[in-house]
Coordinates of C-alpha atoms in Angstrom, one line a residue:
M26 CA 64.4 128.6 137.1
A27 CA 64.4 131.6 139.5
L28 CA 67.8 132.5 138.2
L29 CA 66.3 133.3 134.8
Q30 CA 63.3 135.4 135.7
G31 CA 62.7 138.6 133.7
R32 CA 64.0 139.6 130.3
F33 CA 66.7 137.7 128.5
I34 CA 68.9 140.8 128.4
D35 CA 68.8 141.0 132.2
N36 CA 69.9 137.4 132.5
I37 CA 72.5 137.3 129.8
G38 CA 75.4 136.6 132.2
R39 CA 73.7 133.7 133.8
V40 CA 72.6 132.3 130.4
Y41 CA 76.1 132.2 129.0
T42 CA 77.6 130.9 132.2
L43 CA 75.2 128.0 132.0
Y44 CA 76.0 127.5 128.3
T45 CA 79.7 127.5 128.9
G46 CA 79.4 125.0 131.7
G47 CA 77.2 122.8 129.6
F48 CA 79.7 122.9 126.7
L49 CA 82.6 122.0 129.0
A50 CA 80.5 119.1 130.3
F51 CA 79.8 118.0 126.8
I52 CA 83.6 117.9 126.1
L53 CA 84.1 115.8 129.2
L54 CA 81.3 113.4 128.1
M55 CA 82.9 113.0 124.7
A56 CA 86.3 112.3 126.3
I57 CA 84.6 109.6 128.5
L58 CA 82.9 108.1 125.4
E59 CA 86.3 107.9 123.6
Q60 CA 87.8 106.0 126.6
F61 CA 84.8 103.5 126.4
G62 CA 85.6 102.9 122.7
V63 CA 83.3 105.1 120.8
G64 CA 84.7 105.7 117.4
A65 CA 86.4 108.9 116.2
D66 CA 83.9 109.4 113.4
T67 CA 81.0 109.3 115.9
I68 CA 82.7 111.8 118.2
G69 CA 83.4 114.2 115.3
I70 CA 79.8 114.0 114.1
L71 CA 78.5 114.5 117.7
F72 CA 80.6 117.6 118.2
V73 CA 79.5 119.2 114.9
A74 CA 75.9 118.2 115.3
F75 CA 75.7 119.4 119.0
T76 CA 77.2 122.8 118.4
I77 CA 75.2 123.5 115.2
G78 CA 72.1 122.4 117.0
I79 CA 72.7 124.9 119.8
Y80 CA 73.3 127.7 117.4
A81 CA 70.1 126.8 115.5
L82 CA 68.1 126.8 118.7
I83 CA 69.4 130.3 119.6
G84 CA 68.5 131.5 116.1
W85 CA 64.9 130.0 116.5
L86 CA 64.4 131.5 120.0
S87 CA 65.6 135.0 118.7
R88 CA 63.2 135.1 115.7
T89 CA 61.6 138.5 115.2
M90 CA 59.4 140.5 112.9
E91 CA 60.5 143.9 114.3
V92 CA 62.7 146.0 111.9
D93 CA 64.8 147.5 114.7
A94 CA 65.5 144.0 116.2
Y95 CA 66.2 142.4 112.8
Y96 CA 68.6 145.1 111.5
V97 CA 70.4 146.2 114.7
A98 CA 69.3 143.8 117.5
G99 CA 67.1 146.5 119.0
R100 CA 70.3 148.5 120.0
Q101 CA 70.3 146.7 123.3
V102 CA 73.6 144.6 123.2
P103 CA 75.9 145.4 126.2
A104 CA 79.5 146.3 125.3
V105 CA 81.2 143.2 126.6
Y106 CA 78.8 140.8 124.7
N107 CA 79.0 142.9 121.6
G108 CA 82.8 142.6 121.9
M109 CA 82.5 138.8 122.0
A110 CA 80.0 138.8 119.1
T111 CA 82.3 141.1 117.1
A112 CA 85.3 138.9 117.8
A113 CA 83.4 135.8 116.6
D114 CA 82.1 137.8 113.5
W115 CA 85.7 138.9 112.9
M116 CA 87.6 135.7 113.6
S117 CA 86.5 133.9 110.5
G118 CA 87.5 130.7 108.9
A119 CA 90.5 132.6 107.7
S120 CA 91.6 133.5 111.2
F121 CA 90.8 130.1 112.8
V122 CA 91.4 127.7 110.0
A123 CA 93.8 129.4 107.5
L124 CA 95.9 132.0 109.4
A125 CA 98.1 129.6 111.2
G126 CA 98.4 127.6 108.0
G127 CA 99.7 130.7 106.2
V128 CA 102.3 131.3 109.0
Y129 CA 103.2 127.6 108.9
F130 CA 104.0 127.6 105.1
G131 CA 104.7 131.3 104.4
G132 CA 106.6 132.2 107.6
Y133 CA 107.4 135.8 108.5
G134 CA 105.4 137.5 105.7
Y135 CA 102.1 136.2 106.9
M136 CA 102.5 137.9 110.3
A137 CA 101.4 141.0 108.4
F138 CA 97.8 139.7 108.5
I139 CA 98.0 139.6 112.3
V140 CA 99.4 143.1 112.5
G141 CA 96.9 144.5 110.0
W142 CA 93.8 142.7 111.4
T143 CA 94.5 143.7 115.0
G144 CA 95.8 147.2 114.2
G145 CA 92.7 147.8 112.1
Y146 CA 90.7 148.0 115.3
V147 CA 92.6 151.1 116.3
L148 CA 91.2 152.7 113.1
V149 CA 87.8 151.3 113.9
N150 CA 87.8 152.8 117.4
S151 CA 89.4 156.2 116.5
L152 CA 87.8 156.9 113.1
M153 CA 84.6 155.0 112.6
A154 CA 82.6 153.0 115.1
P155 CA 81.5 155.6 117.7
Y156 CA 80.6 158.1 115.0
L157 CA 78.6 155.7 112.9
R158 CA 76.7 154.6 116.0
K159 CA 76.0 158.3 116.8
F160 CA 74.7 158.7 113.3
G161 CA 72.1 156.0 114.0
C162 CA 72.1 154.2 110.7
Y163 CA 71.1 150.5 110.0
T164 CA 73.8 149.7 107.4
V165 CA 77.0 151.2 106.0
P166 CA 75.3 152.3 102.7
D167 CA 72.6 153.8 104.9
F168 CA 75.3 156.1 106.3
I169 CA 76.8 156.9 102.9
G170 CA 73.4 157.6 101.4
T171 CA 72.2 159.9 104.2
R172 CA 75.5 161.6 104.8
Y173 CA 76.2 162.5 101.1
G174 CA 72.6 162.4 99.9
G175 CA 71.1 160.9 96.7
N176 CA 70.6 157.4 95.5
L177 CA 73.7 157.2 93.4
A178 CA 76.1 157.4 96.4
R179 CA 73.9 154.8 98.2
L180 CA 74.0 152.5 95.2
C181 CA 77.8 152.7 94.8
A182 CA 78.2 151.8 98.5
V183 CA 75.8 148.8 98.1
I184 CA 77.8 147.6 95.1
V185 CA 81.1 147.7 97.0
L186 CA 79.5 146.1 100.0
V187 CA 78.0 143.2 98.0
V188 CA 81.3 142.5 96.1
A189 CA 83.5 142.6 99.2
S190 CA 81.1 140.7 101.5
F191 CA 80.3 138.1 98.9
T192 CA 84.0 137.4 98.2
Y193 CA 84.4 137.1 102.0
V194 CA 81.4 134.8 102.5
T195 CA 82.5 132.3 99.9
A196 CA 85.8 131.9 101.9
Q197 CA 83.7 131.1 105.0
I198 CA 81.6 128.6 103.3
N199 CA 84.8 127.1 101.8
A200 CA 86.0 126.7 105.4
T201 CA 82.7 125.1 106.6
G202 CA 83.0 122.7 103.6
T203 CA 86.6 121.8 104.6
I204 CA 85.6 121.0 108.2
A205 CA 82.4 119.1 107.3
A206 CA 84.2 117.1 104.7
R207 CA 86.7 115.8 107.3
A208 CA 84.4 115.6 110.4
L209 CA 81.5 114.0 108.6
H210 CA 83.4 112.1 105.9
I211 CA 81.5 113.6 103.0
P212 CA 82.8 115.2 99.8
F213 CA 83.8 118.9 100.0
S214 CA 81.1 119.8 97.5
W215 CA 78.5 118.5 99.9
G216 CA 80.2 120.0 102.9
V217 CA 79.7 123.5 101.7
W218 CA 75.9 123.0 101.5
F219 CA 75.8 121.4 104.9
G220 CA 77.7 124.5 106.2
L221 CA 75.3 126.8 104.5
L222 CA 72.3 125.1 106.1
G223 CA 73.7 125.7 109.5
I224 CA 74.5 129.3 108.7
L225 CA 70.9 130.0 107.5
L226 CA 69.4 128.3 110.6
C227 CA 71.3 130.9 112.7
S228 CA 70.4 134.0 110.9
M229 CA 67.3 133.8 108.7
L230 CA 64.6 134.1 111.3
G231 CA 66.1 136.5 113.8
G232 CA 68.4 138.7 111.7
M233 CA 70.9 140.7 113.8
R234 CA 69.4 139.7 117.1
A235 CA 69.7 136.0 116.4
V236 CA 73.2 136.5 114.9
T237 CA 74.4 138.5 117.9
W238 CA 73.5 135.9 120.5
T239 CA 74.6 133.0 118.3
Q240 CA 78.0 134.7 117.8
V241 CA 78.5 135.1 121.6
A242 CA 78.0 131.3 121.9
Q243 CA 80.3 130.7 118.9
Y244 CA 83.1 132.8 120.4
I245 CA 83.1 130.7 123.5
V246 CA 83.4 127.5 121.4
L247 CA 86.1 128.8 119.1
I248 CA 88.4 130.3 121.7
V249 CA 88.3 127.1 123.8
A250 CA 89.0 125.0 120.7
Y251 CA 91.9 127.1 119.6
L252 CA 93.7 127.4 123.0
V253 CA 93.4 123.8 124.2
P254 CA 95.7 122.1 121.6
V255 CA 98.3 124.9 121.8
I256 CA 98.6 124.7 125.6
W257 CA 98.6 120.8 125.4
M258 CA 101.5 120.8 122.8
S259 CA 103.5 123.4 124.6
N260 CA 103.3 121.4 127.8
V261 CA 104.4 118.2 126.1
Q262 CA 107.3 119.9 124.3
G263 CA 108.5 121.5 127.5
F264 CA 107.6 125.1 126.8
G265 CA 105.2 125.5 129.7
L266 CA 101.5 126.0 130.0
I267 CA 101.5 129.5 128.4
P268 CA 103.6 129.2 125.2
H269 CA 102.9 132.8 124.0
F270 CA 106.1 134.1 125.7
T271 CA 108.4 131.1 125.3
Y272 CA 107.9 129.7 121.8
G273 CA 110.8 131.8 120.5
D274 CA 113.0 128.9 121.6
A275 CA 110.7 126.6 119.6
A276 CA 111.2 128.9 116.6
S277 CA 114.9 128.7 116.9
T278 CA 114.9 124.9 117.1
M279 CA 112.6 124.8 114.1
A280 CA 114.9 127.0 112.0
Q281 CA 117.8 124.7 112.7
L282 CA 115.8 121.7 111.7
E283 CA 114.6 123.4 108.5
A284 CA 118.2 124.1 107.6
Q285 CA 119.2 120.5 108.4
F286 CA 116.4 119.0 106.3
G287 CA 116.7 121.6 103.5
L288 CA 114.0 123.9 102.1
N289 CA 114.4 123.2 98.4
P290 CA 111.2 123.2 96.3
P291 CA 109.8 119.8 95.2
A292 CA 110.6 118.4 91.8
E293 CA 106.9 118.1 90.9
A294 CA 104.1 120.2 92.5
I295 CA 100.8 118.7 93.5
P296 CA 97.8 121.0 92.5
G297 CA 96.0 122.6 95.5
L298 CA 98.6 121.5 98.1
S299 CA 101.6 123.4 99.5
V300 CA 105.1 122.4 100.5
L301 CA 107.4 124.3 102.8
T302 CA 109.8 126.4 100.7
T303 CA 110.4 129.5 102.8
P304 CA 112.0 129.9 106.2
H305 CA 109.9 130.6 109.2
T306 CA 111.7 133.7 110.4
G307 CA 113.0 136.9 108.7
P308 CA 111.9 138.8 105.6
V309 CA 113.0 137.2 102.3
G310 CA 112.8 138.2 98.6
D311 CA 112.4 141.4 96.7
Y312 CA 110.5 144.3 98.4
A313 CA 110.2 142.1 101.5
E314 CA 109.8 144.9 104.0
W315 CA 107.6 146.9 101.6
R316 CA 105.4 143.9 101.0
F317 CA 105.0 143.4 104.7
I318 CA 104.0 147.0 105.3
T319 CA 101.6 147.3 102.4
L320 CA 99.8 144.0 103.3
A321 CA 99.5 145.2 107.0
L322 CA 98.2 148.6 105.8
V323 CA 95.6 147.3 103.4
M324 CA 94.4 144.8 106.0
M325 CA 94.1 147.7 108.6
C326 CA 92.1 149.9 106.2
G327 CA 90.0 146.9 105.1
T328 CA 89.2 146.2 108.7
A329 CA 87.9 149.7 109.1
S330 CA 85.8 149.5 105.9
L331 CA 84.2 146.1 106.2
P332 CA 80.4 146.6 106.5
H333 CA 79.7 143.4 108.6
I334 CA 82.1 144.6 111.3
L335 CA 81.0 148.2 111.4
M336 CA 77.3 147.3 111.6
R337 CA 78.1 145.4 114.8
Y338 CA 78.6 148.7 116.5
F339 CA 75.1 149.9 115.5
T340 CA 73.7 147.4 118.0
T341 CA 75.0 149.0 121.2
P342 CA 72.7 151.2 123.4
T343 CA 75.0 154.3 123.3
V344 CA 78.0 155.9 121.6
R345 CA 80.1 155.3 124.7
A346 CA 79.1 151.6 124.7
A347 CA 80.2 151.4 121.0
R348 CA 83.6 152.7 121.9
K349 CA 83.9 150.3 124.9
S350 CA 82.7 147.5 122.6
V351 CA 85.7 148.1 120.3
A352 CA 88.1 147.7 123.2
W353 CA 86.4 144.4 124.3
S354 CA 86.5 143.2 120.6
L355 CA 90.3 143.8 120.5
L356 CA 90.9 141.9 123.7
F357 CA 88.9 138.9 122.6
I358 CA 90.5 138.9 119.1
F359 CA 94.0 139.3 120.7
L360 CA 93.5 136.0 122.5
L361 CA 93.4 134.1 119.2
Y362 CA 95.9 136.2 117.1
F363 CA 98.5 136.1 119.9
T364 CA 98.2 132.3 119.8
A365 CA 98.3 131.7 116.0
P366 CA 102.1 132.0 115.6
A367 CA 102.7 129.7 118.6
L368 CA 100.3 127.1 117.1
A369 CA 102.0 127.2 113.7
T370 CA 105.5 126.9 115.3
L371 CA 104.6 124.1 117.8
T372 CA 102.7 122.1 115.1
K373 CA 105.6 122.3 112.7
L374 CA 108.0 121.0 115.5
Q375 CA 105.7 118.0 116.0
L376 CA 106.6 117.0 112.4
L377 CA 110.3 118.0 112.4
D378 CA 111.7 117.3 115.8
P379 CA 113.2 113.8 115.9
S380 CA 113.0 113.7 119.7
L381 CA 109.2 113.8 119.5
P382 CA 107.3 110.5 118.7
T383 CA 105.1 112.4 116.2
A384 CA 108.0 113.4 113.9
I385 CA 107.7 112.2 110.3
I386 CA 110.3 114.1 108.3
G387 CA 113.4 111.8 107.9
K388 CA 111.4 108.7 108.6
P389 CA 110.9 105.7 106.2
F390 CA 108.3 106.6 103.6
E391 CA 106.2 103.4 104.1
E392 CA 106.1 104.0 107.8
V393 CA 104.7 107.5 107.4
A394 CA 102.2 106.4 104.7
S395 CA 100.7 103.9 107.1
L396 CA 99.8 106.6 109.8
A397 CA 96.1 106.9 110.3
W398 CA 96.0 110.7 110.2
I399 CA 98.0 110.8 106.9
Q400 CA 95.5 108.4 105.3
N401 CA 92.5 110.2 106.7
W402 CA 93.5 113.6 105.3
A403 CA 94.8 112.2 102.1
S404 CA 91.5 110.4 101.5
V405 CA 89.7 113.7 101.2
G406 CA 92.4 115.3 99.0
F407 CA 93.9 117.7 101.6
L408 CA 97.3 116.1 102.1
A409 CA 99.8 114.0 100.1
I410 CA 103.3 112.5 100.4
A411 CA 105.4 111.6 97.4
D412 CA 108.8 109.9 97.4
Q413 CA 109.9 112.0 94.5
N414 CA 113.7 111.2 94.8
G415 CA 113.0 107.5 95.3
D416 CA 115.2 107.1 98.4
G417 CA 112.5 105.7 100.6
I418 CA 112.8 108.5 103.2
L419 CA 110.3 111.3 103.6
Q420 CA 112.0 114.6 102.9
L421 CA 110.8 118.0 104.0
N422 CA 109.9 118.9 100.4
E423 CA 108.0 115.6 99.8
F424 CA 105.3 116.4 102.3
F425 CA 102.3 118.3 100.8
M426 CA 99.4 119.8 102.7
R427 CA 96.6 122.2 102.0
P428 CA 97.4 125.2 104.2
D429 CA 93.8 125.6 105.3
I430 CA 93.9 122.3 107.3
V431 CA 96.9 123.0 109.5
V432 CA 94.8 123.9 112.6
L433 CA 92.2 121.2 111.9
A434 CA 94.9 118.5 111.6
T435 CA 97.0 119.7 114.6
P436 CA 95.4 117.4 117.2
E437 CA 96.1 114.4 115.0
I438 CA 99.6 115.6 114.1
A439 CA 100.4 116.0 117.8
G440 CA 98.9 112.6 118.7
L441 CA 96.2 114.2 121.0
P442 CA 93.0 112.3 121.9
Y443 CA 90.4 112.5 119.1
V444 CA 88.0 114.4 121.4
I445 CA 90.4 117.4 120.8
S446 CA 90.1 117.0 117.0
G447 CA 86.3 117.1 117.4
L448 CA 86.6 120.2 119.6
V449 CA 88.8 121.9 117.0
A450 CA 86.4 121.0 114.2
A451 CA 83.5 122.5 116.2
G452 CA 85.6 125.6 116.8
G453 CA 86.5 126.0 113.2
M454 CA 82.9 125.5 112.2
A455 CA 81.9 128.2 114.8
A456 CA 84.4 130.6 113.4
A457 CA 83.4 130.2 109.8
M458 CA 79.6 130.2 110.6
S459 CA 79.7 133.3 112.8
T460 CA 81.4 135.3 110.1
A461 CA 79.3 134.0 107.3
D462 CA 76.2 134.9 109.4
G463 CA 77.3 138.5 109.7
L464 CA 78.3 138.7 106.0
L465 CA 75.1 137.3 104.6
L466 CA 73.1 139.5 106.9
A467 CA 75.2 142.6 105.8
I468 CA 74.5 141.8 102.1
A469 CA 70.8 141.0 102.6
N470 CA 70.2 144.0 104.9
A471 CA 71.9 146.4 102.5
L472 CA 69.9 145.1 99.5
S473 CA 66.6 145.0 101.4
H474 CA 67.0 148.3 103.3
D475 CA 69.1 150.4 101.0
L476 CA 68.2 149.1 97.6
Y477 CA 64.6 147.8 97.9
Y478 CA 63.2 150.0 100.7
K479 CA 65.1 153.3 100.2
M480 CA 65.3 153.2 96.4
I481 CA 62.6 150.9 94.9
D482 CA 59.6 150.8 97.3
P483 CA 59.8 153.4 100.1
K484 CA 56.2 152.6 101.1
A485 CA 56.9 148.9 101.8
D486 CA 55.7 147.8 105.2
T487 CA 57.7 146.0 107.8
A488 CA 56.5 142.5 106.9
V489 CA 57.4 142.9 103.2
R490 CA 60.8 144.3 104.0
L491 CA 61.7 141.4 106.3
V492 CA 60.4 138.8 103.8
V493 CA 62.5 140.4 101.1
A494 CA 65.6 140.3 103.4
R495 CA 65.0 136.6 104.1
I496 CA 64.6 135.7 100.5
L497 CA 67.8 137.6 99.6
L498 CA 69.6 135.8 102.4
L499 CA 68.6 132.4 100.9
G500 CA 69.5 133.4 97.4
I501 CA 72.8 134.9 98.2
G502 CA 73.8 132.1 100.5
A503 CA 73.0 129.5 97.8
L504 CA 75.1 131.4 95.2
A505 CA 78.0 131.7 97.7
A506 CA 77.9 128.0 98.3
L507 CA 78.0 127.3 94.6
I508 CA 81.0 129.5 94.1
A509 CA 82.8 128.1 97.1
S510 CA 82.3 124.6 95.8
L511 CA 84.4 125.5 92.8
Q512 CA 87.5 126.3 95.1
L513 CA 88.7 129.1 92.9
T514 CA 91.2 130.3 95.5
G515 CA 92.3 129.5 99.0
I516 CA 90.5 130.8 102.1
L517 CA 93.2 133.3 103.1
G518 CA 93.5 134.6 99.5
A519 CA 89.7 135.2 99.2
V520 CA 89.6 137.0 102.5
A521 CA 92.5 139.3 101.5
W522 CA 90.6 140.2 98.3
A523 CA 87.5 141.1 100.3
F524 CA 89.5 143.5 102.5
C525 CA 91.1 145.0 99.4
F526 CA 87.7 145.5 97.7
A527 CA 86.3 147.2 100.9
A528 CA 89.4 149.4 101.4
S529 CA 89.4 150.4 97.7
G530 CA 85.8 151.6 97.6
L531 CA 84.7 152.5 101.1
F532 CA 87.6 153.5 103.4
F533 CA 88.0 157.1 102.4
P534 CA 84.3 157.9 101.7
L535 CA 83.5 156.6 105.2
C536 CA 86.5 158.2 106.9
L537 CA 86.2 161.6 105.2
G538 CA 82.4 161.4 105.6
V539 CA 83.0 161.7 109.4
W540 CA 86.1 163.9 109.5
W541 CA 85.8 166.3 106.5
K542 CA 82.5 168.2 106.5
R543 CA 83.5 169.7 103.1
A544 CA 83.3 166.2 101.5
N545 CA 80.4 166.1 99.1
R546 CA 78.3 163.7 97.1
A547 CA 80.2 164.1 93.8
G548 CA 83.5 163.5 95.6
A549 CA 82.2 160.4 97.4
V550 CA 80.8 158.9 94.3
A551 CA 84.1 159.5 92.5
G552 CA 86.1 158.1 95.3
M553 CA 84.0 154.9 95.5
A554 CA 83.7 154.4 91.7
A555 CA 87.3 155.2 90.8
G556 CA 88.9 153.4 93.7
F557 CA 86.8 150.3 93.4
T558 CA 87.3 150.2 89.6
A559 CA 91.0 150.8 89.7
G560 CA 91.6 148.2 92.4
T561 CA 89.5 145.6 90.5
L562 CA 91.3 146.3 87.2
Y563 CA 94.7 146.0 88.9
L564 CA 93.6 142.7 90.5
Y565 CA 92.7 141.4 87.0
Y566 CA 96.0 142.6 85.7
V567 CA 98.2 140.8 88.2
Y568 CA 96.0 137.8 88.5
T569 CA 96.2 137.1 84.8
G570 CA 100.0 137.3 84.7
G571 CA 100.9 141.0 84.7
T572 CA 104.0 142.0 86.5
P573 CA 103.1 143.5 89.9
W574 CA 104.1 147.1 90.5
F575 CA 106.6 147.5 93.4
G576 CA 105.7 144.1 94.7
L577 CA 102.0 144.8 95.0
D578 CA 100.5 141.4 94.1
H579 CA 96.9 140.2 94.1
L580 CA 96.8 140.2 97.9
R581 CA 97.6 144.0 98.0
F582 CA 95.6 145.4 95.2
G583 CA 93.7 147.6 97.7
I584 CA 96.8 149.9 97.9
V585 CA 96.2 150.9 94.3
G586 CA 92.5 151.3 94.8
M587 CA 92.8 153.4 98.0
A588 CA 95.3 155.7 96.4
V589 CA 93.0 156.3 93.4
S590 CA 90.0 156.7 95.7
L591 CA 91.7 159.3 97.9
V592 CA 92.9 161.4 95.0
S593 CA 89.6 161.2 93.1
M594 CA 87.5 162.1 96.1
V595 CA 89.6 165.1 97.2
V596 CA 90.0 166.5 93.7
V597 CA 86.3 166.1 92.7
T598 CA 85.1 167.5 96.1
L599 CA 87.3 170.6 95.7
L600 CA 86.1 171.2 92.1
T601 CA 82.4 170.9 93.0
P602 CA 80.1 172.9 95.5
A603 CA 80.3 172.2 99.2
P604 CA 77.4 170.4 100.9
D605 CA 74.6 172.5 102.3
E606 CA 74.7 173.9 105.8
E607 CA 72.4 171.2 107.2
I608 CA 74.7 168.4 106.1
Q609 CA 77.7 170.2 107.5
R610 CA 76.0 170.7 110.9
M611 CA 74.9 167.0 110.8
V612 CA 78.6 166.0 110.4
E613 CA 79.7 168.2 113.2
E614 CA 77.0 166.8 115.5
T615 CA 78.0 163.2 114.5
R616 CA 81.4 163.9 116.1
V617 CA 79.8 164.9 119.5
P618 CA 80.0 161.8 121.7
T619 CA 76.8 162.5 123.7
G620 CA 73.2 163.2 122.8
P621 CA 70.6 161.3 120.8
S622 CA 71.3 159.6 117.4
I623 CA 71.2 161.8 114.3
L624 CA 68.7 159.5 112.6
S625 CA 65.5 158.3 114.2
D626 CA 65.1 154.6 115.2
Q627 CA 62.6 154.0 112.4
H628 CA 64.2 155.8 109.5

C-alpha cells in the first residue's frame, strides 16, 4: 500500500488507474463466466450491482460534515478530474441512452442537440465558468443574490433552478428505471425507485465531494461502455476500428435501403413507441433550417445556464484551473458525442442490411417474432412488431421501438456477447446516476444554502444546514421518482424542457451579471420573472395544441423566454438607478483572472 500513502488528492491518479484496471478485469471475468454458461440475467444483475456498489462505497468514503467540502468539494479538484466529473455530470441519460435514439428515429434534425450541447461549452468557457469561480460562490442563486443584492433576486434564481433541475432529474430517473427494468427484469415503476436508491447512496453523505469522485468513476464506465459496441459493429461491418471518419459510407447505404423499404407511416400507431418515418440525412419539412438553428441555440444557452454544470467549476482550486477544466470537459464530452451518430447509423444498418445476419426488415414475421431480443424487450413494453398489412413480412413501418432503448438494445441487435449488453447497461446507469447526483445536489444545496440559510435562518450552524440539505435531497429525490414513474414525456423531451427553462430564466441575468456592470437588481428580477413566465406560458400554449410560432415547438420554447428575458432586463435596468459603486467595482474585479475570490470561503 506504499503507492497510496498520504492524502487522497495526492494519490488520485493511482487510485483511478487501479479502479480502471479493476473494472476491465471485471468485464473480462464476466466474459469468462458467460463462456462457462452463466445466464444473461445473472451477468446483467452482476454488472449493475457491482458498479452501483462501487459508487456507493466512494460516496460512503467521501462523507463529510464540512460545509466547504459538502457544497464545493473543498475547492481542491484538479482540472483534468473536474473535467471528467463534469463530463459525467453532463452526459446524462439523455446523452447516453436517448441521444442516439433521437438520431436513429429523427435523423438530421436531432444533430442540433449535439451541436448545441457541445457548442454550449464555448459559452461556458468564455462567458461564465472562470468568472463565477473568481466570484467564489457556492451555488448559482448565491451569485445572483450577491451580485444583484436582495432576497427577491435570490428567490427568483432558486425558483428557476428548482424547476429546470427537477425537470431534468425526472428524465435521469426515467433512464435509470428503463435500464433497471431490462437488466433486473423488474417493472419500470420499480426500476425508478431502485435507481433513486443508488443515486442517494452516492450523494447524500458526502455532498459535492462524494459526487465529484463518484462521477470520475462513472465517466470511466460510461465511455468504455459507449465506445466498445460501436467499434465492434464497425469492424464487423467493414468500416474499420475507428468508424467516426468512415461511417458516411454506412449512412449512404442506409439511405438507399430506407428508400428501398419505404418510409411510410404505419396504419396504426402504438402508444409510447416510435417507427421510422423520416430519412436519416438532410433537413426536411417547414422551417427545417430555422428549427435546426433555434434548437442548437437554445441548447447552447441552456448549457451555459444549467446550475448543476456551472457549480462544478466552483470546485477547482483557482480561476485558471476552472478555465482548463472546461477544456478538459469538452474533450471528454466530445468522445461520446462524436460517437453517437455513428452508433445510430451502424445500429440501423444491423436491422436493414440484408447482407448482415442480424437484419430483420424484409424477413418473415414469425421468424422475427421468435428472436430472443425481440421477445425480451417486448416483454417490458419497450418494443413491438405488428404485421399490419397481413403479408407475413416485417416491413420497415411495422417495427416499433421506444427511442430511449436504442443504445441499450444495440448489443443484442448486433448479436454481440451478452457481456457487452451488461456493460452498456452499467454505462447507461452510470450516465443517468451521475447527472441525477449533480441535479439533486444542485436543488438541495440551493434550497438549504440560499433559501434556508440565507433567507430563513442566517444563524443556523453547520450541522443544521447539512441536515436540512440531506432531508431535502431525500424528499426531492422521492418526488422526482414518483413523477418519473408516470412517464409523462420521453427522456430527450424532458431534458430539452430543462434547458429551455434554464435559458429562459437564467442565461441573461448570469451573463449580463458578469459582463454589464450597469445591470441592476430590478433588471435581473424582471429578466428572470418575465423570461421564465413567458417561456412557461408558451410551452403550455404549444403543448396543449396551439400552433407553434415560426416552427418553435415545445422543444424550443426557450427562444421565446430568452427574448422576453433580454428585453425585460435591459429596459428595466435602463429605467432604474444603477448599482452602487461597490457592486460595480466587484463586477470589474470578477473579470480579473488572478487574485483571491471575491467572497470568503465561509460566506
